[in-house]
């Protein structure tokens, strides 16, 4: 079964760029599903950030679209998130997930990113 | 955006109780409705997809129903491991996936 693991800095300064990577194991990133990022501010609900397909096609949450880039590296079986010009409001646990048949079926354990 | 509203926001119940959580969409989403369970400090886990289909390995005490704008998640007989936060999520609008605000199920 597919396993996902997020990695990246846990602390980012305001106005800088948040960068995270999600390593996919137990299956090829070229399979027929989307790869997505979801975040959860401390004590709050879930927010979809965006997604990427194996072809490189992307979709982003309109509220974050101007600051977000999601990319894929098939040679490393991983995909990445960049969020620029961060503020304290971007402090959250960031999850990478797979989206299969319109459902988020596999999730990483999540990584807390603090903007301060 | 399609807004998803859950009720109640929190719920106290006891082991063995039957509980129901409601999720309402701001417009019709057909049957593109999923439910997730999140235990403290853990990632969400897919419980039910497409309104009533249990994800593999999910106990049969969980069930879902509804269509259009109104949906429910029912746990027929609460077990200790079911105390968690539950989220509904719509997949009708694939350009913008949205979740409900969550329902925290606590032990009475």
Short mmCIF file of C-alpha atoms in Angstrom, two decimals:
data_model
loop_
_atom_site.label_atom_id
_atom_site.label_comp_id
_atom_site.label_asym_id
_atom_site.label_seq_id
_atom_site.Cartn_x
_atom_site.Cartn_y
_atom_site.Cartn_z
CA UNK A 1 0.00 0.00 0.00
CA UNK A 2 1.06 3.54 -0.68
CA UNK A 3 2.93 5.41 2.04
CA UNK A 4 3.60 9.14 2.11
CA UNK A 5 6.19 11.02 4.13
CA UNK A 6 6.52 14.79 4.37
CA UNK A 7 9.84 16.49 4.99
CA UNK A 8 11.09 20.04 5.23
CA UNK A 9 11.91 22.85 7.66
CA UNK A 10 9.69 23.16 10.69
CA UNK A 11 10.33 26.88 11.07
CA UNK A 12 10.09 29.54 8.37
CA UNK A 13 10.51 33.28 8.74
CA UNK A 14 7.71 35.67 7.72
CA UNK A 15 7.86 36.75 4.05
CA UNK A 16 10.04 33.76 3.14
CA UNK A 17 9.14 30.61 1.23
CA UNK A 18 7.82 27.42 2.80
CA UNK A 19 9.16 24.33 1.01
CA UNK A 20 8.04 20.77 1.68
CA UNK A 21 8.58 17.47 -0.08
CA UNK A 22 6.46 14.34 0.01
CA UNK A 23 8.17 11.02 -0.66
CA UNK A 24 5.92 8.32 -2.08
CA UNK A 25 6.69 4.66 -1.39
CA UNK A 26 4.84 1.42 -2.02
CA UNK A 27 3.74 2.56 -5.45
CA UNK A 28 4.71 4.67 -8.40
CA UNK A 29 3.97 8.38 -8.44
CA UNK A 30 3.03 7.83 -12.08
CA UNK A 31 -0.09 5.90 -11.12
CA UNK A 32 -3.46 7.32 -12.13
CA UNK A 33 -4.30 9.59 -9.27
CA UNK A 34 -3.65 13.11 -8.14
CA UNK A 35 -1.14 14.06 -5.46
CA UNK A 36 -2.29 16.77 -3.10
CA UNK A 37 -1.44 18.98 -0.17
CA UNK A 38 -3.84 19.70 2.69
CA UNK A 39 -3.11 21.85 5.73
CA UNK A 40 -4.55 22.24 9.20
CA UNK A 41 -3.84 25.28 11.41
CA UNK A 42 -3.46 24.36 15.10
CA UNK A 43 -6.84 23.52 16.58
CA UNK A 44 -8.68 24.19 13.31
CA UNK A 45 -10.09 22.35 10.33
CA UNK A 46 -8.70 21.05 7.05
CA UNK A 47 -7.91 23.18 4.01
CA UNK A 48 -7.10 21.83 0.57
CA UNK A 49 -4.08 23.61 -0.92
CA UNK A 50 -3.74 22.06 -4.34
CA UNK A 51 -2.91 19.02 -6.43
CA UNK A 52 -0.71 17.72 -9.21
CA UNK A 53 -1.10 14.88 -11.69
CA UNK A 54 1.74 12.76 -13.05
CA UNK A 55 1.60 14.79 -16.25
CA UNK A 56 2.43 17.92 -14.29
CA UNK A 57 -1.04 19.37 -14.53
CA UNK A 58 -1.98 21.32 -11.40
CA UNK A 59 -4.98 22.82 -9.63
CA UNK A 60 -4.77 25.21 -6.72
CA UNK A 61 -7.05 26.63 -4.05
CA UNK A 62 -8.01 30.06 -5.44
CA UNK A 63 -7.31 31.69 -2.08
CA UNK A 64 -3.68 30.51 -2.23
CA UNK A 65 -3.12 30.31 -5.96
CA UNK A 66 -0.95 33.41 -6.24
CA UNK A 67 1.54 32.03 -3.69
CA UNK A 68 1.55 28.26 -4.32
CA UNK A 69 3.55 26.01 -6.61
CA UNK A 70 3.28 22.22 -6.58
CA UNK A 71 5.76 20.21 -8.63
CA UNK A 72 6.50 16.55 -9.25
CA UNK A 73 9.76 14.62 -9.64
CA UNK A 74 9.00 11.23 -11.10
CA UNK A 75 12.65 10.14 -11.01
CA UNK A 76 12.61 10.49 -7.21
CA UNK A 77 8.99 9.39 -6.74
CA UNK A 78 8.17 12.57 -4.86
CA UNK A 79 6.25 15.81 -5.16
CA UNK A 80 6.77 19.17 -3.55
CA UNK A 81 5.01 22.26 -2.23
CA UNK A 82 6.27 25.81 -2.26
CA UNK A 83 4.32 28.59 -0.58
CA UNK A 84 5.86 32.01 -0.77
CA UNK A 85 5.45 35.22 1.20
CA UNK A 86 4.33 33.32 4.28
CA UNK A 87 2.77 34.91 7.34
CA UNK A 88 1.77 33.61 10.75
CA UNK A 89 -1.57 32.58 9.20
CA UNK A 90 0.32 29.89 7.25
CA UNK A 91 1.37 28.15 10.46
CA UNK A 92 -0.17 24.69 10.20
CA UNK A 93 0.35 20.98 9.99
CA UNK A 94 0.87 20.22 6.31
CA UNK A 95 -0.24 16.85 4.97
CA UNK A 96 0.49 15.27 1.63
CA UNK A 97 -2.18 12.92 0.37
CA UNK A 98 -3.15 10.91 -2.65
CA UNK A 99 -6.48 11.63 -4.29
CA UNK A 100 -7.99 8.58 -5.97
CA UNK A 101 -11.45 8.64 -7.53
CA UNK A 102 -12.18 11.95 -5.79
CA UNK A 103 -11.27 10.78 -2.30
CA UNK A 104 -8.17 11.43 -0.16
CA UNK A 105 -7.26 7.81 0.45
CA UNK A 106 -3.68 7.87 1.72
CA UNK A 107 -2.18 10.53 4.00
CA UNK A 108 1.28 11.32 5.27
CA UNK A 109 1.73 11.72 9.01
CA UNK A 110 1.88 15.49 8.64
CA UNK A 111 4.56 18.03 9.43
CA UNK A 112 4.13 21.16 11.54
CA UNK A 113 5.45 24.32 9.95
CA UNK A 114 5.63 27.38 12.15
CA UNK A 115 6.04 30.85 10.65
CA UNK A 116 7.92 33.04 13.10
CA UNK B 1 -16.90 27.61 -3.29
CA UNK B 2 -19.15 24.91 -1.90
CA UNK B 3 -19.50 25.39 1.85
CA UNK B 4 -19.84 22.32 4.05
CA UNK B 5 -21.51 22.75 7.43
CA UNK B 6 -21.46 20.04 10.07
CA UNK B 7 -23.64 19.72 13.12
CA UNK B 8 -23.13 19.47 15.92
CA UNK B 9 -19.64 20.94 16.30
CA UNK B 10 -19.14 18.76 19.35
CA UNK B 11 -20.94 15.81 20.84
CA UNK B 12 -20.66 13.92 24.13
CA UNK B 13 -21.61 10.26 24.14
CA UNK B 14 -20.90 6.97 25.87
CA UNK B 15 -19.57 3.63 24.71
CA UNK B 16 -22.44 1.69 23.16
CA UNK B 17 -24.40 4.79 22.11
CA UNK B 18 -25.69 5.35 18.61
CA UNK B 19 -24.71 8.76 17.27
CA UNK B 20 -25.38 10.72 14.11
CA UNK B 21 -23.42 13.60 12.62
CA UNK B 22 -24.98 15.79 9.94
CA UNK B 23 -23.25 17.49 7.04
CA UNK B 24 -24.98 20.04 4.81
CA UNK B 25 -23.64 21.37 1.51
CA UNK B 26 -24.37 24.90 0.28
CA UNK B 27 -25.46 23.44 -3.07
CA UNK B 28 -26.22 20.02 -4.43
CA UNK B 29 -23.15 17.78 -4.56
CA UNK B 30 -24.94 14.65 -5.78
CA UNK B 31 -23.22 11.77 -3.98
CA UNK B 32 -19.70 13.21 -3.98
CA UNK B 33 -19.37 13.16 -0.21
CA UNK B 34 -16.63 11.57 1.90
CA UNK B 35 -16.11 11.20 5.66
CA UNK B 36 -12.82 11.19 7.57
CA UNK B 37 -11.87 10.37 11.15
CA UNK B 38 -9.01 12.20 12.85
CA UNK B 39 -7.60 11.11 16.17
CA UNK B 40 -5.53 13.64 18.18
CA UNK B 41 -2.08 14.15 16.73
CA UNK B 42 -2.79 11.89 13.77
CA UNK B 43 -3.57 12.36 10.10
CA UNK B 44 -7.17 12.09 8.95
CA UNK B 45 -8.27 8.64 7.86
CA UNK B 46 -10.78 7.97 5.09
CA UNK B 47 -13.83 6.22 6.55
CA UNK B 48 -16.56 6.44 3.95
CA UNK B 49 -16.53 7.57 0.34
CA UNK B 50 -19.32 8.41 -2.08
CA UNK B 51 -21.82 8.81 0.76
CA UNK B 52 -22.08 5.23 2.00
CA UNK B 53 -19.19 3.05 0.76
CA UNK B 54 -16.97 1.95 3.63
CA UNK B 55 -13.26 2.18 3.00
CA UNK B 56 -11.50 -1.18 3.30
CA UNK B 57 -10.98 -2.17 6.93
CA UNK B 58 -13.55 0.23 8.39
CA UNK B 59 -15.91 -1.48 10.86
CA UNK B 60 -19.51 -1.97 9.81
CA UNK B 61 -20.79 0.05 12.78
CA UNK B 62 -20.02 3.09 10.62
CA UNK B 63 -22.56 4.03 7.96
CA UNK B 64 -23.38 6.98 5.77
CA UNK B 65 -26.44 8.21 3.96
CA UNK B 66 -27.85 11.16 2.05
CA UNK B 67 -27.75 12.82 -1.33
CA UNK B 68 -27.96 16.31 -2.79
CA UNK B 69 -27.24 18.66 0.10
CA UNK B 70 -27.90 16.67 3.28
CA UNK B 71 -25.78 13.81 4.56
CA UNK B 72 -25.29 11.85 7.76
CA UNK B 73 -22.62 9.72 9.38
CA UNK B 74 -23.90 7.20 11.90
CA UNK B 75 -21.97 5.09 14.36
CA UNK B 76 -24.31 2.36 15.55
CA UNK B 77 -22.56 1.38 18.78
CA UNK B 78 -19.70 3.60 19.90
CA UNK B 79 -16.41 1.96 20.77
CA UNK B 80 -13.63 3.60 22.80
CA UNK B 81 -11.48 4.08 19.70
CA UNK B 82 -14.25 6.06 17.95
CA UNK B 83 -13.80 9.16 20.10
CA UNK B 84 -12.20 11.49 17.58
CA UNK B 85 -13.01 14.38 15.26
CA UNK B 86 -14.99 13.67 12.10
CA UNK B 87 -14.92 15.69 8.89
CA UNK B 88 -17.11 15.58 5.82
CA UNK B 89 -15.63 16.61 2.46
CA UNK B 90 -17.16 17.31 -0.93
CA UNK B 91 -15.64 16.16 -4.20
CA UNK B 92 -18.34 17.55 -6.52
CA UNK B 93 -16.26 20.60 -7.36
CA UNK B 94 -12.91 19.12 -8.34
CA UNK B 95 -11.42 22.57 -8.81
CA UNK B 96 -11.86 23.30 -5.12
CA UNK B 97 -12.24 20.53 -2.56
CA UNK B 98 -13.75 21.64 0.76
CA UNK B 99 -14.20 20.12 4.18
CA UNK B 100 -16.71 20.66 6.94
CA UNK B 101 -15.47 22.37 10.09
CA UNK B 102 -15.38 19.09 12.00
CA UNK B 103 -17.38 17.39 14.74
CA UNK B 104 -15.52 16.48 17.91
CA UNK B 105 -16.90 13.34 19.49
CA UNK B 106 -16.04 13.15 23.17
CA UNK B 107 -16.60 10.63 25.90
CA UNK B 108 -19.36 11.57 28.33
#
